[in-house]
Coordinates of C-alpha atoms in Angstrom, one line a residue:
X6 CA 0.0 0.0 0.0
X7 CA 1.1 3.5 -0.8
X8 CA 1.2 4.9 3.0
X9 CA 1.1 8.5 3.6
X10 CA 4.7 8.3 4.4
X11 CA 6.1 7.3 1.5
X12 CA 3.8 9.8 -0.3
X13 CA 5.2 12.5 1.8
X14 CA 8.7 11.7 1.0
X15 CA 7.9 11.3 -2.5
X16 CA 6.7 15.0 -2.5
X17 CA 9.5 16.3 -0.5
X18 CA 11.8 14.9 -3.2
X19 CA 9.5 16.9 -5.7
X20 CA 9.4 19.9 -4.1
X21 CA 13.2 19.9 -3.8
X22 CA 13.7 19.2 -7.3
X23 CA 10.6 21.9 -8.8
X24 CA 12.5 24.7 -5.9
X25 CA 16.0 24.8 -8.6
X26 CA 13.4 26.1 -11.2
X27 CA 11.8 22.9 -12.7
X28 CA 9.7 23.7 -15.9
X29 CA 6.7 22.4 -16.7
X30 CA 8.4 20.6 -20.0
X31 CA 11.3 19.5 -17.2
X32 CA 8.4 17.6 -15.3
X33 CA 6.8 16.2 -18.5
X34 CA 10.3 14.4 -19.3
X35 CA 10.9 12.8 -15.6
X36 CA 7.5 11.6 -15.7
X37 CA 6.7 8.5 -17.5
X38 CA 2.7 9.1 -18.0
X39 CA 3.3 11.7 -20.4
X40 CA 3.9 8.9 -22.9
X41 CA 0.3 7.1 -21.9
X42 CA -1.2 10.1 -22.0
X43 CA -0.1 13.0 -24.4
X44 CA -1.0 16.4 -24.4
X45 CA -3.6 16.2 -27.6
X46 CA -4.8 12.9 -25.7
X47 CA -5.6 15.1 -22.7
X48 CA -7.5 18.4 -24.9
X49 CA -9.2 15.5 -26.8
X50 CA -10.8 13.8 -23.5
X51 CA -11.4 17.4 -21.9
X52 CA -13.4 18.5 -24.5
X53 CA -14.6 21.6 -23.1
X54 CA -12.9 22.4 -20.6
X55 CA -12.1 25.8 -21.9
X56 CA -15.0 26.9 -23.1
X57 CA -16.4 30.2 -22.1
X58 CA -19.3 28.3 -20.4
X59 CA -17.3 26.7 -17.9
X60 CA -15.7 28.9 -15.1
X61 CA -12.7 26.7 -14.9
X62 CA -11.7 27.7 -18.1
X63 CA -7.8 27.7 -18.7
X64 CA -7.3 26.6 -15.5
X65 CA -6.6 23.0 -15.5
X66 CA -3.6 22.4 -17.5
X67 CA -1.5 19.2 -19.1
X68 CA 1.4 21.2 -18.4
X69 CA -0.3 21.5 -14.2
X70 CA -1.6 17.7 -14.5
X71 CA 2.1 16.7 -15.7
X72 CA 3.9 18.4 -13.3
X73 CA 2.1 17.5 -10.2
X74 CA 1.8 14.0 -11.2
X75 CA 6.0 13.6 -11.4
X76 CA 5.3 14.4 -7.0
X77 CA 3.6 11.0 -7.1
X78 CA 6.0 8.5 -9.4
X79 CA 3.5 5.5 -8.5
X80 CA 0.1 6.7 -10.1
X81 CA 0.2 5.6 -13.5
X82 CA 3.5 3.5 -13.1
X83 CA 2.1 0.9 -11.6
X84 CA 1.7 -2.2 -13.1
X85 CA 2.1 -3.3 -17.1
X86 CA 1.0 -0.7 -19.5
X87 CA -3.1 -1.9 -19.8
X88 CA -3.1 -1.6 -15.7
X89 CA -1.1 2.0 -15.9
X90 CA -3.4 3.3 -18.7
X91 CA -6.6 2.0 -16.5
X92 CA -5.5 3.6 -13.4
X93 CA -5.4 7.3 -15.7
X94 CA -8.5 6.7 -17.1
X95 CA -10.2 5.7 -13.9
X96 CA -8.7 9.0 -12.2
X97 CA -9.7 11.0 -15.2
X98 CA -13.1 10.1 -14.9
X99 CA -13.7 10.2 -11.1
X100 CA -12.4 13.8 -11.2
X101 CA -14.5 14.3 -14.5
X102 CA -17.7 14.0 -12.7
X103 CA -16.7 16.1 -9.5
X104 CA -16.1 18.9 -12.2
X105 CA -18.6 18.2 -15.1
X106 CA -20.4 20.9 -16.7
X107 CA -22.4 18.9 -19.3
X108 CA -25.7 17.5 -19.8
X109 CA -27.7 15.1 -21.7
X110 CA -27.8 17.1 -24.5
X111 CA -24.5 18.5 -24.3
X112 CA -22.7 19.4 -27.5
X113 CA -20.9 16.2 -28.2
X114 CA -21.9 14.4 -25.1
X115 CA -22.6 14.9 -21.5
X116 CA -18.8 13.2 -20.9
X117 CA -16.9 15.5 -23.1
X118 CA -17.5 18.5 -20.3
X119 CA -15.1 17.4 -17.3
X120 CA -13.1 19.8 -15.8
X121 CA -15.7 22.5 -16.0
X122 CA -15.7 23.8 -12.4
X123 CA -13.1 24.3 -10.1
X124 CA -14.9 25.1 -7.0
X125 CA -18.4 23.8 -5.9
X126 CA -21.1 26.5 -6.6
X127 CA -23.3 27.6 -3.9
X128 CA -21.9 25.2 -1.3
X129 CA -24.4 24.3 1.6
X130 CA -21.9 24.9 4.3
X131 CA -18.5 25.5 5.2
X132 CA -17.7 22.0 5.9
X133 CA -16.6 22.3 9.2
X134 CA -16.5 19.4 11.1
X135 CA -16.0 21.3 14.7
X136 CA -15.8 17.6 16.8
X137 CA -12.4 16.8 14.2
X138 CA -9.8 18.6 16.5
X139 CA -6.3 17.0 15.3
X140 CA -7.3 19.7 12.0
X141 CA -9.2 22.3 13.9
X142 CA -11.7 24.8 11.4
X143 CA -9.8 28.5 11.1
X144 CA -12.4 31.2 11.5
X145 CA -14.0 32.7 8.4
X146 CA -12.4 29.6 6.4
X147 CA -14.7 27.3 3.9
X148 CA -13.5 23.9 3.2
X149 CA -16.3 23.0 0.3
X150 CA -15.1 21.4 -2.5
X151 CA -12.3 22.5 -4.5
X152 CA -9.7 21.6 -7.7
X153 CA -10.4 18.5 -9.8
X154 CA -11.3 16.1 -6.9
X155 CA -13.4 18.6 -5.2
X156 CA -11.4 18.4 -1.6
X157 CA -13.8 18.9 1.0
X158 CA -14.1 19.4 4.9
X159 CA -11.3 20.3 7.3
X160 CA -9.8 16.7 8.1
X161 CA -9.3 16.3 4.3
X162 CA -7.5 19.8 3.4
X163 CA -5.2 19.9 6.9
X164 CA -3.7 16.6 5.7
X165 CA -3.5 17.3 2.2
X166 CA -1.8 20.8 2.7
X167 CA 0.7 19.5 5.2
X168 CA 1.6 16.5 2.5
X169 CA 1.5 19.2 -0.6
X170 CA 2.8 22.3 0.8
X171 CA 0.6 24.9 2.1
X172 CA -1.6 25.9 4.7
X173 CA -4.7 23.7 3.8
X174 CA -6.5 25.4 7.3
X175 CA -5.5 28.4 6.7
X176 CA -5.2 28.9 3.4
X177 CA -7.8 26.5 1.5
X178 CA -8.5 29.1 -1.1
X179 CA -4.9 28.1 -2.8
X180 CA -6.7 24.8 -4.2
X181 CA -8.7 27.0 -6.8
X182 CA -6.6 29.2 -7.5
X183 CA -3.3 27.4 -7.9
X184 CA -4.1 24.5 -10.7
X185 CA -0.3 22.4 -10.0
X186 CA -1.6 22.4 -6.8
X187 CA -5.1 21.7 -7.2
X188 CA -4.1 18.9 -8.9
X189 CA -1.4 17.9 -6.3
X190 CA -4.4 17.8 -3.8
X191 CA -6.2 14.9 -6.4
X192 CA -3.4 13.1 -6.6
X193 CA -2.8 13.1 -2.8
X194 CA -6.2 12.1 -2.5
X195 CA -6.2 9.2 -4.8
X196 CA -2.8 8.0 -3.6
X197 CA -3.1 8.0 0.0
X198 CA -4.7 5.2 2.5
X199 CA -7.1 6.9 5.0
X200 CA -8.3 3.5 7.0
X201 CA -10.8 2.1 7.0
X202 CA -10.6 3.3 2.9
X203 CA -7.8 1.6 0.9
X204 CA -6.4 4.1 -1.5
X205 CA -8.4 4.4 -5.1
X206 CA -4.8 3.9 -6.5
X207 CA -4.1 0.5 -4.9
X208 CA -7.8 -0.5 -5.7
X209 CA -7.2 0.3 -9.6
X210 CA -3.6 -1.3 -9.3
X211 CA -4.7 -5.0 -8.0
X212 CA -2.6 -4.2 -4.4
X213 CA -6.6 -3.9 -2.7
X214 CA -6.7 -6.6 0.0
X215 CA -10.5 -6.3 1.6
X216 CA -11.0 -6.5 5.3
X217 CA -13.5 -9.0 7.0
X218 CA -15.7 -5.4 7.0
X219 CA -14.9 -4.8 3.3
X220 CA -15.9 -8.7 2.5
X221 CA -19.5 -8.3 4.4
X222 CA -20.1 -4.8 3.0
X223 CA -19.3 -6.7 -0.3
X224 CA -17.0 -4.0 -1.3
X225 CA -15.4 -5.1 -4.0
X226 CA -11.8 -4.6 -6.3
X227 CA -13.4 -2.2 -9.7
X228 CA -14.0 1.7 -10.3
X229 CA -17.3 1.0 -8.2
X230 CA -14.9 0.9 -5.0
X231 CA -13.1 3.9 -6.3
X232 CA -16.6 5.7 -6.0
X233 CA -17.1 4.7 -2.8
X234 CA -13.9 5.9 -1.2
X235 CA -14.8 9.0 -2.8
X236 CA -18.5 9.7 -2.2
X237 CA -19.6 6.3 -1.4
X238 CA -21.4 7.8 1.7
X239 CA -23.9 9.8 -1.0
X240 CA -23.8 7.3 -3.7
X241 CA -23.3 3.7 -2.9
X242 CA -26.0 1.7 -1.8
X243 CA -28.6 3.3 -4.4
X244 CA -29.8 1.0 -7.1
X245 CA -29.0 2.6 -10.7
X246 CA -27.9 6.1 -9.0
X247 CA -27.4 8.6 -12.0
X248 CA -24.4 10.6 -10.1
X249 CA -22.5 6.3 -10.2
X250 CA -23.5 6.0 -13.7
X251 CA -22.1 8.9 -14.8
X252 CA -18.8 8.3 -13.2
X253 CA -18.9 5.0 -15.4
X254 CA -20.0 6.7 -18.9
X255 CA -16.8 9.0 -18.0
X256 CA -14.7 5.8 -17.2
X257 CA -16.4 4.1 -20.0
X258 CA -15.7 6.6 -22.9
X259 CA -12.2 7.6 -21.7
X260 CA -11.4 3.8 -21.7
X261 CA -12.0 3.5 -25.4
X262 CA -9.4 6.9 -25.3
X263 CA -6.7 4.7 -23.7
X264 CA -8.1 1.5 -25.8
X265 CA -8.6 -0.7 -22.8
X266 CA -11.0 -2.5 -20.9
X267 CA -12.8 -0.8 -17.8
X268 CA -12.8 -4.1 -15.8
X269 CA -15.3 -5.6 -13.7
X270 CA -17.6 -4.0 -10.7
X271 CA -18.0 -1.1 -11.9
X272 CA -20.6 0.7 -9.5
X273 CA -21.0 0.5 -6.0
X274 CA -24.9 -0.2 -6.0
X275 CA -24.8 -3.3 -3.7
X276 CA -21.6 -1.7 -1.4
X277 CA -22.2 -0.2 1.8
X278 CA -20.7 2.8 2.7
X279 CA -17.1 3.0 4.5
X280 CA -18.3 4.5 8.4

């Protein structure tokens, strides 16, 4: 399992390499995805992403995606090239759907729109969980959701700034405006093991090894696992929930990008929820 250890140090080792004035072609030649997934690839899956509809526009990057993905050297380098190649296109696709801006109609197709957004509009509350102390809310500060995974809630962005490099109590507003690190933040996300939750990356990678709880919750190895480390707690457990299904029409159609298979289990209708 990727600990949060080892992804700490591998960002340490990032930061002191990007601090001597590492360019974003620099990052794009030490990391090996770029050659899965090439610059055209990437405008050709995100569609829309800067069109003037979507207030993201110009904000997510290949040159960003590239460069914070050379912080984590496993995602997307694990495993032979089908395996590497699914884990992008599963990433892709989870953080497609936290950022979509399309619709059924949508000019060619309501999974061409990802990346639209990079903060949750009108968000319900600041996601202040007061009782979490070991991350403690600063005043005036909104944790919604922010930058291609949507981080949300205190316990999520204290963790996530301390392994990436800022201030994520203080200074949460970075995440939107900062796209490397906005992406950093995804990648942290996907890469790290918050227990009981296996990381999405070893579930996509074959390294998930389910729990006596993860056996009678019948939480499964497949994207539909992924969903439920992410939002299972809103979307698992709902026969043929349309927010699931459109996480696997992005998986789906970006699979055909990378020509391979999605592989089995792909929802999370009959998983319970992580507690």
């Amino acid at each position: 399992m990727e600990s949060t250890s080892l992804v700490s140090f591998s960002l340490i080792l990032c930061f002191t390499i990007l601090l001597f004035g590492s360019t974003g072609v620099e990052a794009r030649r030490r990391s090996s995805i770029s050659s899965l997934i090439t610059e055209n690839l990437y405008n050709s899956i995100f569609l829309h992403k800067d069109d003037n509809a979507c207030p993201a526009r110009n904000f997510y990057t290949y040159n960003s995606f590239i460069q914070a993905a050379s912080c984590f050297p496993k995602f997307g380098n694990t495993g032979d090239v089908a395996t590497r190649k699914r884990e992008i296109a599963a990433f892709l696709a989870q953080i497609s759907q936290e950022t979509t801006g399309g619709w059924a109609t949508a000019p060619d197709g309501p999974f061409a729109w990802g990346l639209c957004f990079k903060e949750e509009i009108n968000p319900q509350s600041n996601y202040c969980d007061a009782t979490n102390t070991r991350w403690p809310c600063f005043p005036g500060k909104s944790y919604h959701g922010r930058g291609p995974i949507q981080l949300s809630w205190n316990y999520n962005y204290g963790p996530a700034g301390r392994a990436v490099g800022f201030d994520g109590l203080r200074n949460p507003e970075i995440v939107a405006n900062n796209s490397v690190i906005a992406y950093k933040t995804s990648l942290w996300f996907w890469m790290t093991v918050q227990t009981p939750k296996p990381s999405c990356h070893d579930v996509m990678v074959g390294k998930y090894v389910p729990t006596a709880a993860d056996l009678a919750a019948n939480r499964t190895a497949g994207f539909g696992l992924v969903t439920n480390i992410i939002n299972g707690g809103l979307e698992c457990g709902i026969p043929n929930d349309a927010r699931v299904n459109n996480r696997i029409g992005f998986f789906q159609r970006y699979a055909q990008f990378f020509n391979v298979t999605t592989g089995p289990n792909l929802d999370c209708a009959n998983q319970r929820p992580f507690s």
